[in-house]
Coordinates of C-alpha atoms in Angstrom, one line a residue:
Chain A
E1 CA -42.7 93.0 -126.6
V2 CA -41.3 89.6 -128.2
Q3 CA -37.8 88.8 -127.5
L4 CA -36.0 85.4 -128.3
V5 CA -32.5 85.6 -127.1
E6 CA -30.6 82.9 -128.0
S7 CA -27.5 81.4 -125.8
G8 CA -25.1 78.6 -124.9
G9 CA -23.6 77.9 -128.3
G10 CA -20.0 77.7 -129.0
L11 CA -16.9 75.7 -130.9
V12 CA -17.9 71.8 -129.9
Q13 CA -15.7 68.8 -131.6
P14 CA -17.2 66.0 -133.5
G15 CA -18.9 63.6 -132.1
R16 CA -19.7 65.8 -128.5
S17 CA -22.8 67.7 -127.5
L18 CA -24.4 70.8 -126.8
R19 CA -27.0 72.8 -125.7
L20 CA -29.5 75.8 -127.3
S21 CA -31.0 78.2 -125.0
C22 CA -34.4 79.8 -126.5
T23 CA -35.3 83.1 -123.3
A24 CA -38.7 84.4 -123.9
S25 CA -40.0 87.7 -123.4
G26 CA -43.5 89.9 -123.5
F27 CA -45.9 86.8 -124.7
T28 CA -47.0 84.0 -123.2
F29 CA -44.5 81.3 -124.0
G30 CA -46.9 78.4 -122.9
D31 CA -49.6 79.4 -126.1
Y32 CA -47.1 79.7 -128.6
A33 CA -45.1 76.5 -130.2
M34 CA -41.5 76.9 -131.4
S35 CA -38.9 76.5 -133.7
W36 CA -35.6 76.5 -133.9
V37 CA -33.7 77.6 -137.6
R38 CA -30.2 77.5 -138.6
Q39 CA -27.9 79.0 -140.9
A40 CA -24.9 77.6 -142.6
P41 CA -21.7 80.2 -142.7
G42 CA -22.7 81.6 -146.5
K43 CA -25.6 79.8 -146.8
G44 CA -29.8 79.5 -147.0
L45 CA -32.5 79.7 -144.3
E46 CA -32.5 75.5 -142.9
W47 CA -35.5 74.6 -141.4
V48 CA -34.4 72.5 -137.7
G49 CA -37.5 71.7 -135.9
F50 CA -40.7 72.3 -133.9
I51 CA -42.4 71.6 -130.2
R52 CA -45.9 72.4 -130.1
S53 CA -47.5 74.1 -127.2
K54 CA -49.0 71.8 -124.4
A55 CA -52.8 72.4 -125.9
Y56 CA -51.2 70.4 -128.2
G57 CA -49.4 68.0 -126.6
G58 CA -45.7 69.0 -126.9
T59 CA -44.6 67.4 -129.3
T60 CA -42.1 67.5 -132.0
E61 CA -41.1 67.6 -135.9
Y62 CA -37.4 67.4 -136.7
A63 CA -36.0 67.7 -140.8
A64 CA -35.0 64.5 -141.6
S65 CA -30.3 65.7 -141.2
V66 CA -30.7 66.5 -137.8
K67 CA -33.6 63.4 -136.4
G68 CA -32.7 61.0 -133.7
R69 CA -29.7 63.6 -132.9
F70 CA -30.9 66.7 -131.8
T71 CA -34.5 66.5 -129.2
I72 CA -36.3 70.2 -127.8
S73 CA -37.8 70.7 -125.3
R74 CA -39.6 73.1 -123.6
D75 CA -39.7 74.9 -119.3
D76 CA -43.1 76.7 -119.3
S77 CA -43.2 77.8 -116.3
K78 CA -39.0 79.4 -117.3
S79 CA -40.8 80.6 -121.2
I80 CA -37.3 78.7 -122.3
A81 CA -37.7 76.5 -125.6
Y82 CA -34.5 74.7 -125.3
L83 CA -32.8 72.2 -128.4
Q84 CA -30.5 69.3 -127.0
M85 CA -27.3 68.8 -129.7
N86 CA -25.3 64.9 -130.3
S87 CA -23.4 63.8 -131.9
L88 CA -22.5 66.7 -133.8
K89 CA -21.5 67.2 -137.2
T90 CA -19.1 69.7 -138.5
E91 CA -22.0 70.0 -140.7
D92 CA -23.7 71.3 -138.5
T93 CA -22.2 74.7 -138.5
A94 CA -24.0 77.1 -138.7
V95 CA -26.5 79.5 -136.6
Y96 CA -29.7 78.5 -135.1
Y97 CA -32.6 81.4 -134.7
C98 CA -34.1 80.2 -132.4
T99 CA -38.7 81.0 -133.3
R100 CA -41.9 81.7 -132.6
D101 CA -45.2 82.1 -135.0
L102 CA -47.4 85.0 -134.9
Q103 CA -50.2 83.4 -133.3
P104 CA -51.0 81.0 -130.6
W105 CA -51.2 76.9 -130.7
I106 CA -50.6 76.7 -134.5
Q107 CA -46.9 76.3 -136.2
L108 CA -47.4 78.6 -140.0
W109 CA -44.9 81.2 -140.3
F110 CA -41.5 82.3 -138.1
G111 CA -43.0 85.4 -137.7
Y112 CA -40.1 86.7 -134.3
W113 CA -37.1 85.7 -134.3
G114 CA -34.0 85.6 -132.4
Q115 CA -30.3 87.1 -133.1
G116 CA -29.1 83.8 -133.5
T117 CA -26.1 81.8 -131.7
L118 CA -23.3 80.3 -133.7
V119 CA -22.7 76.8 -133.4
T120 CA -18.4 76.0 -135.0
V121 CA -18.5 71.4 -135.2
S122 CA -14.7 71.5 -135.1
S123 CA -11.7 69.2 -134.1
Chain B
Q1 CA -29.6 72.2 -152.3
S2 CA -32.7 73.9 -152.1
A3 CA -35.3 72.3 -151.6
L4 CA -37.3 75.7 -152.9
T5 CA -35.9 76.8 -156.1
Q6 CA -34.9 81.1 -156.3
P7 CA -33.3 83.1 -159.2
A8 CA -29.4 83.6 -157.1
S9 CA -29.5 87.3 -157.7
V10 CA -32.0 90.5 -159.1
S11 CA -31.1 94.0 -159.3
G12 CA -32.9 96.9 -159.4
S13 CA -32.9 100.9 -159.4
P14 CA -34.9 102.9 -156.4
G15 CA -38.4 102.8 -157.8
Q16 CA -38.1 99.7 -159.9
S17 CA -40.5 96.5 -159.3
I18 CA -38.6 94.1 -159.3
T19 CA -40.1 90.5 -158.3
I20 CA -38.2 87.5 -156.8
S21 CA -39.9 84.1 -158.7
C22 CA -40.3 80.3 -156.6
T23 CA -40.4 77.3 -157.3
G24 CA -41.3 73.8 -155.8
T25 CA -43.1 70.8 -156.2
S26 CA -46.6 70.0 -155.8
S27 CA -45.8 68.3 -153.0
D28 CA -45.0 72.2 -151.2
V29 CA -46.1 75.4 -153.0
G30 CA -48.4 73.5 -155.3
S31 CA -50.6 71.8 -152.5
Y32 CA -50.6 74.3 -149.5
N33 CA -51.4 78.6 -149.1
L34 CA -48.8 78.5 -147.0
V35 CA -45.8 80.3 -148.9
S36 CA -43.7 82.9 -146.6
W37 CA -41.2 85.3 -147.5
Y38 CA -38.4 87.4 -145.4
Q39 CA -36.3 89.7 -145.8
Q40 CA -32.8 89.5 -144.1
H41 CA -30.3 91.8 -143.9
P42 CA -26.3 91.2 -143.3
G43 CA -25.5 89.7 -139.7
K44 CA -29.2 89.8 -139.0
A45 CA -31.7 87.8 -138.7
P46 CA -35.0 87.2 -141.2
K47 CA -37.9 89.1 -141.1
L48 CA -41.1 88.6 -141.8
M49 CA -42.4 90.2 -144.5
I50 CA -45.3 87.6 -145.8
Y51 CA -47.6 84.7 -145.2
E52 CA -50.2 82.1 -146.7
V53 CA -49.1 83.3 -150.0
S54 CA -49.3 87.3 -149.6
K55 CA -50.5 89.2 -146.8
R56 CA -48.7 91.1 -144.7
P57 CA -47.8 91.2 -141.2
S58 CA -48.3 94.8 -139.4
G59 CA -45.3 97.3 -140.1
V60 CA -44.8 96.1 -143.0
S61 CA -44.8 98.0 -146.6
N62 CA -47.4 98.0 -148.5
R63 CA -45.0 97.9 -151.9
F64 CA -44.3 94.4 -150.5
S65 CA -46.3 91.3 -152.3
G66 CA -47.0 87.8 -152.6
S67 CA -49.3 85.9 -155.3
K68 CA -49.0 82.5 -156.2
S69 CA -48.9 80.0 -159.4
G70 CA -49.6 76.5 -159.3
N71 CA -45.6 75.6 -158.1
T72 CA -44.3 79.0 -158.4
A73 CA -44.8 81.6 -155.9
S74 CA -43.0 84.7 -156.6
L75 CA -42.7 88.1 -154.2
T76 CA -43.1 91.4 -155.7
I77 CA -41.3 95.4 -154.4
S78 CA -42.6 98.3 -156.0
G79 CA -40.5 101.4 -155.9
L80 CA -37.2 100.3 -154.6
Q81 CA -35.3 102.0 -152.1
A82 CA -32.2 101.4 -150.9
E83 CA -32.9 99.3 -147.9
D84 CA -34.7 97.1 -150.1
E85 CA -31.2 95.5 -150.6
A86 CA -30.7 92.4 -148.8
D87 CA -31.1 88.8 -149.2
Y88 CA -34.9 87.3 -149.7
Y89 CA -36.1 83.7 -149.1
C90 CA -39.2 81.9 -149.8
C91 CA -40.3 78.9 -147.3
S92 CA -43.4 76.8 -147.4
Y93 CA -44.8 74.0 -145.8
A94 CA -44.3 70.8 -147.2
G95 CA -46.5 68.3 -145.3
S96 CA -44.1 65.7 -144.0
S97 CA -43.1 64.8 -139.7
T98 CA -39.3 65.2 -141.3
R99 CA -39.9 67.8 -144.4
N100 CA -42.6 70.0 -142.5
W101 CA -41.2 73.5 -143.7
V102 CA -38.7 74.4 -147.1
F103 CA -36.7 77.2 -148.2
G104 CA -35.3 78.9 -151.2
G105 CA -31.9 78.7 -151.6
G106 CA -32.2 83.0 -151.2
T107 CA -32.1 86.2 -153.6
K108 CA -30.0 88.5 -153.4
L109 CA -31.3 91.9 -154.1
T110 CA -29.2 94.9 -155.1
V111 CA -30.9 99.2 -155.4
L112 CA -28.9 99.6 -158.2

């Protein structure tokens, strides 16, 4: 069974940093691209970014709203994806979800989701 | 403001059918057959219901169907059931490095 478990959320002041983790199980982690999607309180979904599998270079793409501030990385030996968030703004307050596609190698759909972790940016 | 436009709410009675529209542009919905739909119950993570415009993942009821015409995609739910009451989001690939995927603002489905 595919499982994605996010951790690392919490309350952080504007301008500070936070790192989220997504621990995966139930599949060969290294074969899959991994994405992050967020949802501000009472609002809709927003794609944050994704990281390709090593077979496709392990490269990353980010939404314009977080590019230059957020970094996604992966540790295939531990089956963990990370979201490093720097220079946080109040508008980054959201539940952050880790997601995986239905199929390996590509990133087209958000087929599996974790339970999400809440990040609150406030002074 | 979301990139894709959905109605804020729709409603229907048990057994009826409803359709939720999702309007984008020629840069996203109109250019790619890479539209997906997600169901989200309160306090829960979203769930993929439709991908590649009209395909259903394993385990999703065939009461859910999707289609696309031009820049507008649609999700139809037939034989409405109480458990279908949820928020529904459409999503489309948009092709640029900083705008890979765009979502709609979500539609609240109420089963009367």
